[in-house]
mmCIF file with all atom_site columns, C-alpha atoms in Angstrom:
data_model
loop_
_atom_site.group_PDB
_atom_site.id
_atom_site.type_symbol
_atom_site.label_atom_id
_atom_site.label_alt_id
_atom_site.label_comp_id
_atom_site.label_asym_id
_atom_site.label_entity_id
_atom_site.label_seq_id
_atom_site.pdbx_PDB_ins_code
_atom_site.Cartn_x
_atom_site.Cartn_y
_atom_site.Cartn_z
_atom_site.occupancy
_atom_site.B_iso_or_equiv
_atom_site.pdbx_formal_charge
_atom_site.auth_seq_id
_atom_site.auth_comp_id
_atom_site.auth_asym_id
_atom_site.auth_atom_id
_atom_site.pdbx_PDB_model_num
ATOM 1   C CA . LEU I 1 1   ? 211.595 83.059 45.222 1.00 92.00 ? 1   LEU I CA 1
ATOM 2   C CA . GLY I 1 2   ? 209.504 80.868 47.471 1.00 91.00 ? 2   GLY I CA 1
ATOM 3   C CA . TYR I 1 3   ? 207.656 79.593 44.419 1.00 90.00 ? 3   TYR I CA 1
ATOM 4   C CA . LEU I 1 4   ? 210.946 78.732 42.711 1.00 92.00 ? 4   LEU I CA 1
ATOM 5   C CA . TYR I 1 5   ? 212.075 76.796 45.778 1.00 92.00 ? 5   TYR I CA 1
ATOM 6   C CA . SER I 1 6   ? 208.768 74.910 45.685 1.00 90.00 ? 6   SER I CA 1
ATOM 7   C CA . ARG I 1 7   ? 209.433 73.922 42.065 1.00 91.00 ? 7   ARG I CA 1
ATOM 8   C CA . LYS I 1 8   ? 212.759 72.477 43.249 1.00 93.00 ? 8   LYS I CA 1
ATOM 9   C CA . ASN I 1 9   ? 210.967 70.724 46.138 1.00 91.00 ? 9   ASN I CA 1
ATOM 10  C CA . GLU I 1 10  ? 213.118 72.550 48.702 1.00 93.00 ? 10  GLU I CA 1
ATOM 11  C CA . ARG I 1 11  ? 210.333 72.716 51.251 1.00 93.00 ? 11  ARG I CA 1
ATOM 12  C CA . LYS I 1 12  ? 212.256 74.170 54.157 1.00 94.00 ? 12  LYS I CA 1
ATOM 13  C CA . LYS I 1 13  ? 213.546 77.032 52.019 1.00 95.00 ? 13  LYS I CA 1
ATOM 14  C CA . VAL I 1 14  ? 210.008 77.704 50.813 1.00 94.00 ? 14  VAL I CA 1
ATOM 15  C CA . ALA I 1 15  ? 208.856 78.253 54.395 1.00 95.00 ? 15  ALA I CA 1
ATOM 16  C CA . GLU I 1 16  ? 211.925 80.315 55.315 1.00 95.00 ? 16  GLU I CA 1
ATOM 17  C CA . THR I 1 17  ? 211.529 82.578 52.290 1.00 96.00 ? 17  THR I CA 1
ATOM 18  C CA . LEU I 1 18  ? 207.804 83.110 52.827 1.00 96.00 ? 18  LEU I CA 1
ATOM 19  C CA . ALA I 1 19  ? 208.405 83.856 56.505 1.00 96.00 ? 19  ALA I CA 1
ATOM 20  C CA . GLN I 1 20  ? 210.783 86.619 55.402 1.00 97.00 ? 20  GLN I CA 1
ATOM 21  C CA . ALA I 1 21  ? 208.137 87.901 52.993 1.00 97.00 ? 21  ALA I CA 1
ATOM 22  C CA . ALA I 1 22  ? 205.555 87.956 55.798 1.00 96.00 ? 22  ALA I CA 1
ATOM 23  C CA . LYS I 1 23  ? 207.869 90.123 57.917 1.00 96.00 ? 23  LYS I CA 1
ATOM 24  C CA . LEU I 1 24  ? 208.313 92.557 55.028 1.00 96.00 ? 24  LEU I CA 1
ATOM 25  C CA . ASP I 1 25  ? 204.607 92.699 54.237 1.00 96.00 ? 25  ASP I CA 1
ATOM 26  C CA . PRO I 1 26  ? 202.729 91.763 57.433 1.00 96.00 ? 26  PRO I CA 1
ATOM 27  C CA . ASN I 1 27  ? 199.314 92.850 56.129 1.00 96.00 ? 27  ASN I CA 1
ATOM 28  C CA . ASN I 1 28  ? 199.273 90.697 52.998 1.00 97.00 ? 28  ASN I CA 1
ATOM 29  C CA . PRO I 1 29  ? 196.818 87.802 53.427 1.00 97.00 ? 29  PRO I CA 1
ATOM 30  C CA . GLU I 1 30  ? 198.115 85.992 50.337 1.00 96.00 ? 30  GLU I CA 1
ATOM 31  C CA . ILE I 1 31  ? 201.592 85.680 51.816 1.00 97.00 ? 31  ILE I CA 1
ATOM 32  C CA . PHE I 1 32  ? 200.237 84.222 55.054 1.00 97.00 ? 32  PHE I CA 1
ATOM 33  C CA . TYR I 1 33  ? 198.070 81.774 53.131 1.00 97.00 ? 33  TYR I CA 1
ATOM 34  C CA . PHE I 1 34  ? 201.042 80.486 51.152 1.00 96.00 ? 34  PHE I CA 1
ATOM 35  C CA . LEU I 1 35  ? 203.148 80.452 54.319 1.00 97.00 ? 35  LEU I CA 1
ATOM 36  C CA . GLY I 1 36  ? 200.470 78.273 55.914 1.00 97.00 ? 36  GLY I CA 1
ATOM 37  C CA . LEU I 1 37  ? 200.640 75.905 52.958 1.00 96.00 ? 37  LEU I CA 1
ATOM 38  C CA . ALA I 1 38  ? 204.421 75.732 53.313 1.00 96.00 ? 38  ALA I CA 1
ATOM 39  C CA . TYR I 1 39  ? 204.203 74.856 57.008 1.00 96.00 ? 39  TYR I CA 1
ATOM 40  C CA . GLU I 1 40  ? 201.439 72.350 56.265 1.00 95.00 ? 40  GLU I CA 1
ATOM 41  C CA . ASP I 1 41  ? 203.726 70.736 53.699 1.00 94.00 ? 41  ASP I CA 1
ATOM 42  C CA . LEU I 1 42  ? 206.369 70.415 56.415 1.00 95.00 ? 42  LEU I CA 1
ATOM 43  C CA . ALA I 1 43  ? 203.759 68.892 58.768 1.00 94.00 ? 43  ALA I CA 1
ATOM 44  C CA . ASN I 1 44  ? 204.301 71.823 61.144 1.00 96.00 ? 44  ASN I CA 1
ATOM 45  C CA . PHE I 1 45  ? 200.595 72.203 61.857 1.00 96.00 ? 45  PHE I CA 1
ATOM 46  C CA . PRO I 1 46  ? 200.768 74.663 64.787 1.00 96.00 ? 46  PRO I CA 1
ATOM 47  C CA . LEU I 1 47  ? 202.676 77.184 62.639 1.00 97.00 ? 47  LEU I CA 1
ATOM 48  C CA . ALA I 1 48  ? 200.392 76.456 59.689 1.00 97.00 ? 48  ALA I CA 1
ATOM 49  C CA . GLN I 1 49  ? 197.398 77.172 61.895 1.00 97.00 ? 49  GLN I CA 1
ATOM 50  C CA . THR I 1 50  ? 198.889 80.502 62.981 1.00 97.00 ? 50  THR I CA 1
ATOM 51  C CA . ALA I 1 51  ? 199.602 81.540 59.389 1.00 97.00 ? 51  ALA I CA 1
ATOM 52  C CA . PHE I 1 52  ? 196.152 80.572 58.087 1.00 98.00 ? 52  PHE I CA 1
ATOM 53  C CA . ALA I 1 53  ? 194.474 82.325 61.025 1.00 97.00 ? 53  ALA I CA 1
ATOM 54  C CA . ARG I 1 54  ? 196.444 85.496 60.221 1.00 97.00 ? 54  ARG I CA 1
ATOM 55  C CA . ALA I 1 55  ? 195.312 85.290 56.593 1.00 97.00 ? 55  ALA I CA 1
ATOM 56  C CA . VAL I 1 56  ? 191.679 85.011 57.709 1.00 97.00 ? 56  VAL I CA 1
ATOM 57  C CA . THR I 1 57  ? 192.073 87.923 60.130 1.00 97.00 ? 57  THR I CA 1
ATOM 58  C CA . LEU I 1 58  ? 193.434 90.090 57.329 1.00 97.00 ? 58  LEU I CA 1
ATOM 59  C CA . LYS I 1 59  ? 190.816 88.881 54.830 1.00 97.00 ? 59  LYS I CA 1
ATOM 60  C CA . PRO I 1 60  ? 187.752 87.285 56.455 1.00 94.00 ? 60  PRO I CA 1
ATOM 61  C CA . ASP I 1 61  ? 186.124 86.447 53.103 1.00 95.00 ? 61  ASP I CA 1
ATOM 62  C CA . TYR I 1 62  ? 189.065 84.247 52.056 1.00 96.00 ? 62  TYR I CA 1
ATOM 63  C CA . ALA I 1 63  ? 187.767 80.721 51.471 1.00 97.00 ? 63  ALA I CA 1
ATOM 64  C CA . GLU I 1 64  ? 191.051 78.845 51.081 1.00 97.00 ? 64  GLU I CA 1
ATOM 65  C CA . PRO I 1 65  ? 192.655 79.515 54.497 1.00 97.00 ? 65  PRO I CA 1
ATOM 66  C CA . ASN I 1 66  ? 189.308 78.853 56.191 1.00 98.00 ? 66  ASN I CA 1
ATOM 67  C CA . TYR I 1 67  ? 189.263 75.457 54.490 1.00 98.00 ? 67  TYR I CA 1
ATOM 68  C CA . HIS I 1 68  ? 192.815 74.650 55.573 1.00 98.00 ? 68  HIS I CA 1
ATOM 69  C CA . LEU I 1 69  ? 192.057 75.714 59.136 1.00 97.00 ? 69  LEU I CA 1
ATOM 70  C CA . GLY I 1 70  ? 189.220 73.188 59.022 1.00 97.00 ? 70  GLY I CA 1
ATOM 71  C CA . ILE I 1 71  ? 191.650 70.472 57.979 1.00 97.00 ? 71  ILE I CA 1
ATOM 72  C CA . ILE I 1 72  ? 194.037 71.345 60.805 1.00 97.00 ? 72  ILE I CA 1
ATOM 73  C CA . TYR I 1 73  ? 191.292 71.375 63.443 1.00 97.00 ? 73  TYR I CA 1
ATOM 74  C CA . ASP I 1 74  ? 190.101 68.017 62.131 1.00 96.00 ? 74  ASP I CA 1
ATOM 75  C CA . ARG I 1 75  ? 193.672 66.738 62.471 1.00 94.00 ? 75  ARG I CA 1
ATOM 76  C CA . PHE I 1 76  ? 193.676 68.053 66.062 1.00 94.00 ? 76  PHE I CA 1
ATOM 77  C CA . ASN I 1 77  ? 190.476 66.013 66.711 1.00 94.00 ? 77  ASN I CA 1
ATOM 78  C CA . LYS I 1 78  ? 188.411 69.173 67.098 1.00 96.00 ? 78  LYS I CA 1
ATOM 79  C CA . PHE I 1 79  ? 185.758 68.281 64.558 1.00 95.00 ? 79  PHE I CA 1
ATOM 80  C CA . ASN I 1 80  ? 183.117 70.795 65.659 1.00 95.00 ? 80  ASN I CA 1
ATOM 81  C CA . GLU I 1 81  ? 185.564 73.651 65.151 1.00 96.00 ? 81  GLU I CA 1
ATOM 82  C CA . ALA I 1 82  ? 186.636 72.122 61.835 1.00 97.00 ? 82  ALA I CA 1
ATOM 83  C CA . VAL I 1 83  ? 183.011 72.092 60.642 1.00 97.00 ? 83  VAL I CA 1
ATOM 84  C CA . ASP I 1 84  ? 182.717 75.802 61.421 1.00 96.00 ? 84  ASP I CA 1
ATOM 85  C CA . TYR I 1 85  ? 185.677 76.599 59.166 1.00 97.00 ? 85  TYR I CA 1
ATOM 86  C CA . PHE I 1 86  ? 184.480 74.313 56.350 1.00 97.00 ? 86  PHE I CA 1
ATOM 87  C CA . GLU I 1 87  ? 181.047 75.927 56.478 1.00 97.00 ? 87  GLU I CA 1
ATOM 88  C CA . GLN I 1 88  ? 182.640 79.363 56.486 1.00 97.00 ? 88  GLN I CA 1
ATOM 89  C CA . ALA I 1 89  ? 184.658 78.495 53.373 1.00 97.00 ? 89  ALA I CA 1
ATOM 90  C CA . ILE I 1 90  ? 181.492 77.234 51.652 1.00 98.00 ? 90  ILE I CA 1
ATOM 91  C CA . SER I 1 91  ? 179.506 80.329 52.659 1.00 97.00 ? 91  SER I CA 1
ATOM 92  C CA . ILE I 1 92  ? 182.211 82.488 51.069 1.00 97.00 ? 92  ILE I CA 1
ATOM 93  C CA . ASN I 1 93  ? 182.344 80.387 47.908 1.00 97.00 ? 93  ASN I CA 1
ATOM 94  C CA . ALA I 1 94  ? 179.378 78.065 47.374 1.00 96.00 ? 94  ALA I CA 1
ATOM 95  C CA . GLU I 1 95  ? 181.297 76.234 44.624 1.00 96.00 ? 95  GLU I CA 1
ATOM 96  C CA . TYR I 1 96  ? 184.475 75.634 46.628 1.00 97.00 ? 96  TYR I CA 1
ATOM 97  C CA . ALA I 1 97  ? 184.646 71.928 45.850 1.00 97.00 ? 97  ALA I CA 1
ATOM 98  C CA . PRO I 1 98  ? 187.469 70.874 48.239 1.00 97.00 ? 98  PRO I CA 1
ATOM 99  C CA . ALA I 1 99  ? 185.524 72.131 51.268 1.00 98.00 ? 99  ALA I CA 1
ATOM 100 C CA . LEU I 1 100 ? 182.255 70.630 50.018 1.00 98.00 ? 100 LEU I CA 1
ATOM 101 C CA . ASN I 1 101 ? 183.872 67.238 49.566 1.00 97.00 ? 101 ASN I CA 1
ATOM 102 C CA . TYR I 1 102 ? 185.945 67.265 52.752 1.00 97.00 ? 102 TYR I CA 1
ATOM 103 C CA . LEU I 1 103 ? 182.957 68.100 54.930 1.00 98.00 ? 103 LEU I CA 1
ATOM 104 C CA . GLY I 1 104 ? 180.725 65.595 53.140 1.00 97.00 ? 104 GLY I CA 1
ATOM 105 C CA . TYR I 1 105 ? 183.267 62.791 53.400 1.00 96.00 ? 105 TYR I CA 1
ATOM 106 C CA . SER I 1 106 ? 183.917 63.618 57.056 1.00 96.00 ? 106 SER I CA 1
ATOM 107 C CA . TYR I 1 107 ? 180.220 63.191 57.821 1.00 96.00 ? 107 TYR I CA 1
ATOM 108 C CA . ILE I 1 108 ? 180.108 59.868 55.943 1.00 95.00 ? 108 ILE I CA 1
ATOM 109 C CA . ASP I 1 109 ? 183.204 58.544 57.688 1.00 91.00 ? 109 ASP I CA 1
ATOM 110 C CA . ARG I 1 110 ? 181.560 59.353 61.012 1.00 93.00 ? 110 ARG I CA 1
ATOM 111 C CA . ASN I 1 111 ? 178.244 57.862 59.825 1.00 92.00 ? 111 ASN I CA 1
ATOM 112 C CA . MET I 1 112 ? 176.393 61.107 60.531 1.00 94.00 ? 112 MET I CA 1
ATOM 113 C CA . LYS I 1 113 ? 174.273 63.589 58.544 1.00 95.00 ? 113 LYS I CA 1
ATOM 114 C CA . LEU I 1 114 ? 174.398 61.263 55.543 1.00 95.00 ? 114 LEU I CA 1
ATOM 115 C CA . ALA I 1 115 ? 171.731 63.044 53.499 1.00 95.00 ? 115 ALA I CA 1
ATOM 116 C CA . GLU I 1 116 ? 173.543 66.377 53.934 1.00 96.00 ? 116 GLU I CA 1
ATOM 117 C CA . ALA I 1 117 ? 176.854 64.677 53.135 1.00 97.00 ? 117 ALA I CA 1
ATOM 118 C CA . LYS I 1 118 ? 175.480 63.340 49.841 1.00 97.00 ? 118 LYS I CA 1
ATOM 119 C CA . THR I 1 119 ? 174.267 66.795 48.853 1.00 97.00 ? 119 THR I CA 1
ATOM 120 C CA . LEU I 1 120 ? 177.646 68.363 49.644 1.00 98.00 ? 120 LEU I CA 1
ATOM 121 C CA . ILE I 1 121 ? 179.552 65.786 47.598 1.00 97.00 ? 121 ILE I CA 1
ATOM 122 C CA . GLU I 1 122 ? 177.156 66.049 44.661 1.00 98.00 ? 122 GLU I CA 1
ATOM 123 C CA . ARG I 1 123 ? 177.728 69.811 44.681 1.00 98.00 ? 123 ARG I CA 1
ATOM 124 C CA . ALA I 1 124 ? 181.482 69.202 44.583 1.00 98.00 ? 124 ALA I CA 1
ATOM 125 C CA . LEU I 1 125 ? 181.037 66.814 41.646 1.00 97.00 ? 125 LEU I CA 1
ATOM 126 C CA . THR I 1 126 ? 179.006 69.435 39.803 1.00 97.00 ? 126 THR I CA 1
ATOM 127 C CA . VAL I 1 127 ? 182.119 71.598 39.883 1.00 97.00 ? 127 VAL I CA 1
ATOM 128 C CA . GLU I 1 128 ? 184.614 68.781 39.148 1.00 97.00 ? 128 GLU I CA 1
ATOM 129 C CA . PRO I 1 129 ? 182.711 65.786 37.731 1.00 96.00 ? 129 PRO I CA 1
ATOM 130 C CA . ASN I 1 130 ? 185.821 63.685 37.093 1.00 95.00 ? 130 ASN I CA 1
ATOM 131 C CA . ASN I 1 131 ? 187.586 64.265 40.402 1.00 97.00 ? 131 ASN I CA 1
ATOM 132 C CA . GLY I 1 132 ? 188.588 60.833 41.711 1.00 96.00 ? 132 GLY I CA 1
ATOM 133 C CA . ALA I 1 133 ? 188.490 61.873 45.371 1.00 96.00 ? 133 ALA I CA 1
ATOM 134 C CA . TYR I 1 134 ? 184.951 63.216 45.041 1.00 97.00 ? 134 TYR I CA 1
ATOM 135 C CA . LEU I 1 135 ? 183.803 60.111 43.168 1.00 98.00 ? 135 LEU I CA 1
ATOM 136 C CA . ASP I 1 136 ? 185.286 58.036 45.985 1.00 97.00 ? 136 ASP I CA 1
ATOM 137 C CA . SER I 1 137 ? 183.332 60.051 48.548 1.00 97.00 ? 137 SER I CA 1
ATOM 138 C CA . LEU I 1 138 ? 180.050 59.439 46.759 1.00 97.00 ? 138 LEU I CA 1
ATOM 139 C CA . GLY I 1 139 ? 180.888 55.762 46.360 1.00 97.00 ? 139 GLY I CA 1
ATOM 140 C CA . TRP I 1 140 ? 181.621 55.573 50.085 1.00 96.00 ? 140 TRP I CA 1
ATOM 141 C CA . PHE I 1 141 ? 178.266 57.190 50.794 1.00 97.00 ? 141 PHE I CA 1
ATOM 142 C CA . TYR I 1 142 ? 176.510 54.461 48.826 1.00 97.00 ? 142 TYR I CA 1
ATOM 143 C CA . TYR I 1 143 ? 178.559 51.818 50.645 1.00 96.00 ? 143 TYR I CA 1
ATOM 144 C CA . ARG I 1 144 ? 177.593 53.242 54.021 1.00 94.00 ? 144 ARG I CA 1
ATOM 145 C CA . THR I 1 145 ? 173.939 53.287 53.023 1.00 95.00 ? 145 THR I CA 1
ATOM 146 C CA . GLY I 1 146 ? 173.975 49.718 51.673 1.00 95.00 ? 146 GLY I CA 1
ATOM 147 C CA . ASP I 1 147 ? 173.704 50.417 47.935 1.00 97.00 ? 147 ASP I CA 1
ATOM 148 C CA . LEU I 1 148 ? 176.620 48.222 46.903 1.00 97.00 ? 148 LEU I CA 1
ATOM 149 C CA . ALA I 1 149 ? 175.907 48.350 43.178 1.00 97.00 ? 149 ALA I CA 1
ATOM 150 C CA . ARG I 1 150 ? 176.166 52.144 43.048 1.00 97.00 ? 150 ARG I CA 1
ATOM 151 C CA . ALA I 1 151 ? 179.120 52.088 45.438 1.00 97.00 ? 151 ALA I CA 1
ATOM 152 C CA . GLU I 1 152 ? 180.925 49.758 43.044 1.00 97.00 ? 152 GLU I CA 1
ATOM 153 C CA . GLU I 1 153 ? 180.049 51.987 40.090 1.00 97.00 ? 153 GLU I CA 1
ATOM 154 C CA . TYR I 1 154 ? 181.452 55.188 41.602 1.00 97.00 ? 154 TYR I CA 1
ATOM 155 C CA . LEU I 1 155 ? 184.515 53.604 43.183 1.00 98.00 ? 155 LEU I CA 1
ATOM 156 C CA . GLN I 1 156 ? 185.450 51.950 39.895 1.00 97.00 ? 156 GLN I CA 1
ATOM 157 C CA . LYS I 1 157 ? 185.244 55.380 38.274 1.00 97.00 ? 157 LYS I CA 1
ATOM 158 C CA . ALA I 1 158 ? 187.356 56.845 41.079 1.00 97.00 ? 158 ALA I CA 1
ATOM 159 C CA . VAL I 1 159 ? 190.245 54.359 40.739 1.00 96.00 ? 159 VAL I CA 1
ATOM 160 C CA . LYS I 1 160 ? 190.376 55.067 37.013 1.00 96.00 ? 160 LYS I CA 1
ATOM 161 C CA . GLU I 1 161 ? 190.885 58.766 37.739 1.00 96.00 ? 161 GLU I CA 1
ATOM 162 C CA . ILE I 1 162 ? 193.611 58.569 40.405 1.00 93.00 ? 162 ILE I CA 1
ATOM 163 C CA . PRO I 1 163 ? 195.757 55.821 41.955 1.00 93.00 ? 163 PRO I CA 1
ATOM 164 C CA . ASP I 1 164 ? 195.043 56.133 45.669 1.00 95.00 ? 164 ASP I CA 1
ATOM 165 C CA . ALA I 1 165 ? 195.424 53.704 48.558 1.00 96.00 ? 165 ALA I CA 1
ATOM 166 C CA . ILE I 1 166 ? 192.217 54.751 50.305 1.00 95.00 ? 166 ILE I CA 1
ATOM 167 C CA . ILE I 1 167 ? 190.103 54.482 47.157 1.00 96.00 ? 167 ILE I CA 1
ATOM 168 C CA . SER I 1 168 ? 191.459 51.011 46.393 1.00 97.00 ? 168 SER I CA 1
ATOM 169 C CA . ASP I 1 169 ? 190.784 49.992 50.005 1.00 97.00 ? 169 ASP I CA 1
ATOM 170 C CA . HIS I 1 170 ? 187.198 51.231 49.722 1.00 97.00 ? 170 HIS I CA 1
ATOM 171 C CA . LEU I 1 171 ? 186.711 49.360 46.456 1.00 97.00 ? 171 LEU I CA 1
ATOM 172 C CA . GLY I 1 172 ? 188.072 46.198 48.064 1.00 96.00 ? 172 GLY I CA 1
ATOM 173 C CA . ASP I 1 173 ? 185.513 46.511 50.855 1.00 97.00 ? 173 ASP I CA 1
ATOM 174 C CA . VAL I 1 174 ? 182.715 46.807 48.305 1.00 97.00 ? 174 VAL I CA 1
ATOM 175 C CA . TYR I 1 175 ? 183.935 43.795 46.332 1.00 97.00 ? 175 TYR I CA 1
ATOM 176 C CA . PHE I 1 176 ? 184.216 41.797 49.552 1.00 96.00 ? 176 PHE I CA 1
ATOM 177 C CA . ASP I 1 177 ? 180.637 42.546 50.555 1.00 96.00 ? 177 ASP I CA 1
ATOM 178 C CA . LEU I 1 178 ? 179.546 41.629 47.024 1.00 97.00 ? 178 LEU I CA 1
ATOM 179 C CA . LYS I 1 179 ? 181.404 38.310 47.510 1.00 96.00 ? 179 LYS I CA 1
ATOM 180 C CA . LYS I 1 180 ? 183.709 39.150 44.603 1.00 96.00 ? 180 LYS I CA 1
ATOM 181 C CA . TYR I 1 181 ? 186.698 37.856 46.542 1.00 95.00 ? 181 TYR I CA 1
ATOM 182 C CA . PRO I 1 182 ? 189.398 37.781 43.795 1.00 95.00 ? 182 PRO I CA 1
ATOM 183 C CA . ALA I 1 183 ? 188.503 41.377 42.885 1.00 96.00 ? 183 ALA I CA 1
ATOM 184 C CA . ALA I 1 184 ? 188.605 42.355 46.571 1.00 96.00 ? 184 ALA I CA 1
ATOM 185 C CA . GLN I 1 185 ? 192.047 40.832 46.922 1.00 95.00 ? 185 GLN I CA 1
ATOM 186 C CA . SER I 1 186 ? 193.324 42.679 43.844 1.00 95.00 ? 186 SER I CA 1
ATOM 187 C CA . ALA I 1 187 ? 191.979 46.005 45.123 1.00 96.00 ? 187 ALA I CA 1
ATOM 188 C CA . TRP I 1 188 ? 193.496 45.539 48.579 1.00 96.00 ? 188 TRP I CA 1
ATOM 189 C CA . VAL I 1 189 ? 196.834 44.449 47.118 1.00 95.00 ? 189 VAL I CA 1
ATOM 190 C CA . GLU I 1 190 ? 196.856 47.643 45.059 1.00 96.00 ? 190 GLU I CA 1
ATOM 191 C CA . SER I 1 191 ? 196.015 49.673 48.167 1.00 96.00 ? 191 SER I CA 1
ATOM 192 C CA . SER I 1 192 ? 198.874 48.000 50.043 1.00 94.00 ? 192 SER I CA 1
ATOM 193 C CA . ARG I 1 193 ? 201.252 48.692 47.160 1.00 95.00 ? 193 ARG I CA 1
ATOM 194 C CA . LEU I 1 194 ? 200.359 52.386 47.269 1.00 95.00 ? 194 LEU I CA 1
ATOM 195 C CA . ASN I 1 195 ? 200.631 52.524 51.070 1.00 94.00 ? 195 ASN I CA 1
ATOM 196 C CA . PRO I 1 196 ? 202.701 49.611 52.429 1.00 93.00 ? 196 PRO I CA 1
ATOM 197 C CA . ALA I 1 197 ? 202.549 51.019 55.965 1.00 91.00 ? 197 ALA I CA 1
ATOM 198 C CA . ASN I 1 198 ? 198.812 50.381 56.298 1.00 90.00 ? 198 ASN I CA 1
ATOM 199 C CA . ARG I 1 199 ? 198.682 47.218 58.406 1.00 91.00 ? 199 ARG I CA 1
ATOM 200 C CA . ARG I 1 200 ? 194.886 47.216 58.454 1.00 92.00 ? 200 ARG I CA 1
ATOM 201 C CA . VAL I 1 201 ? 194.774 46.560 54.689 1.00 94.00 ? 201 VAL I CA 1
ATOM 202 C CA . ALA I 1 202 ? 197.476 43.911 55.042 1.00 92.00 ? 202 ALA I CA 1
ATOM 203 C CA . GLY I 1 203 ? 195.274 42.246 57.639 1.00 93.00 ? 203 GLY I CA 1
ATOM 204 C CA . LYS I 1 204 ? 192.354 42.210 55.220 1.00 94.00 ? 204 LYS I CA 1
ATOM 205 C CA . ILE I 1 205 ? 194.499 40.511 52.585 1.00 93.00 ? 205 ILE I CA 1
ATOM 206 C CA . ASN I 1 206 ? 195.728 37.871 55.038 1.00 92.00 ? 206 ASN I CA 1
ATOM 207 C CA . GLY I 1 207 ? 192.242 37.312 56.370 1.00 91.00 ? 207 GLY I CA 1
ATOM 208 C CA . LEU I 1 208 ? 190.889 36.794 52.869 1.00 87.00 ? 208 LEU I CA 1
ATOM 209 C CA . LYS I 1 209 ? 193.599 34.240 52.125 1.00 84.00 ? 209 LYS I CA 1
#
């Protein structure tokens, strides 16, 4: 029933129904994992954290809730704890691409452990070679390390795979540093179209003008 509500995009009913299921079957880790996803979808991160933690308690070798706990701790600005959960998810499933990419990108965004970050993202791309988010992460690695040509190559591939405000923003930064100003403007305009609330990108566009 919760799944059917999700197909109708009735998010609150999804969470309510799965909460009922959890009461009926309190030792089922799958239910608590999906309940965590439902709360995460509602941006109720404290309840999501509780549900994911219950899933992990019931099934310690469960990669997915470990990964989502990492995301929540990262959102709570507790990055060291987040890393522990990402690494736990990867130790359970060495080919769990979302955790490999998230941890790798997080390192790059913080300008730390860049060699390890590259390895993590390349492992994710081995699993999903055409994943736009993972291609963006590798492109961002090359940008951070000053290889603009390869950054441009991977970010161009990424925007072809998925329309995403962050990817277009990254590509605009690369074009700007390459002094390809019309291309930078186009990329930032696309980023702003996908996420009009991002004032930082709007500032880049105005500054370029």
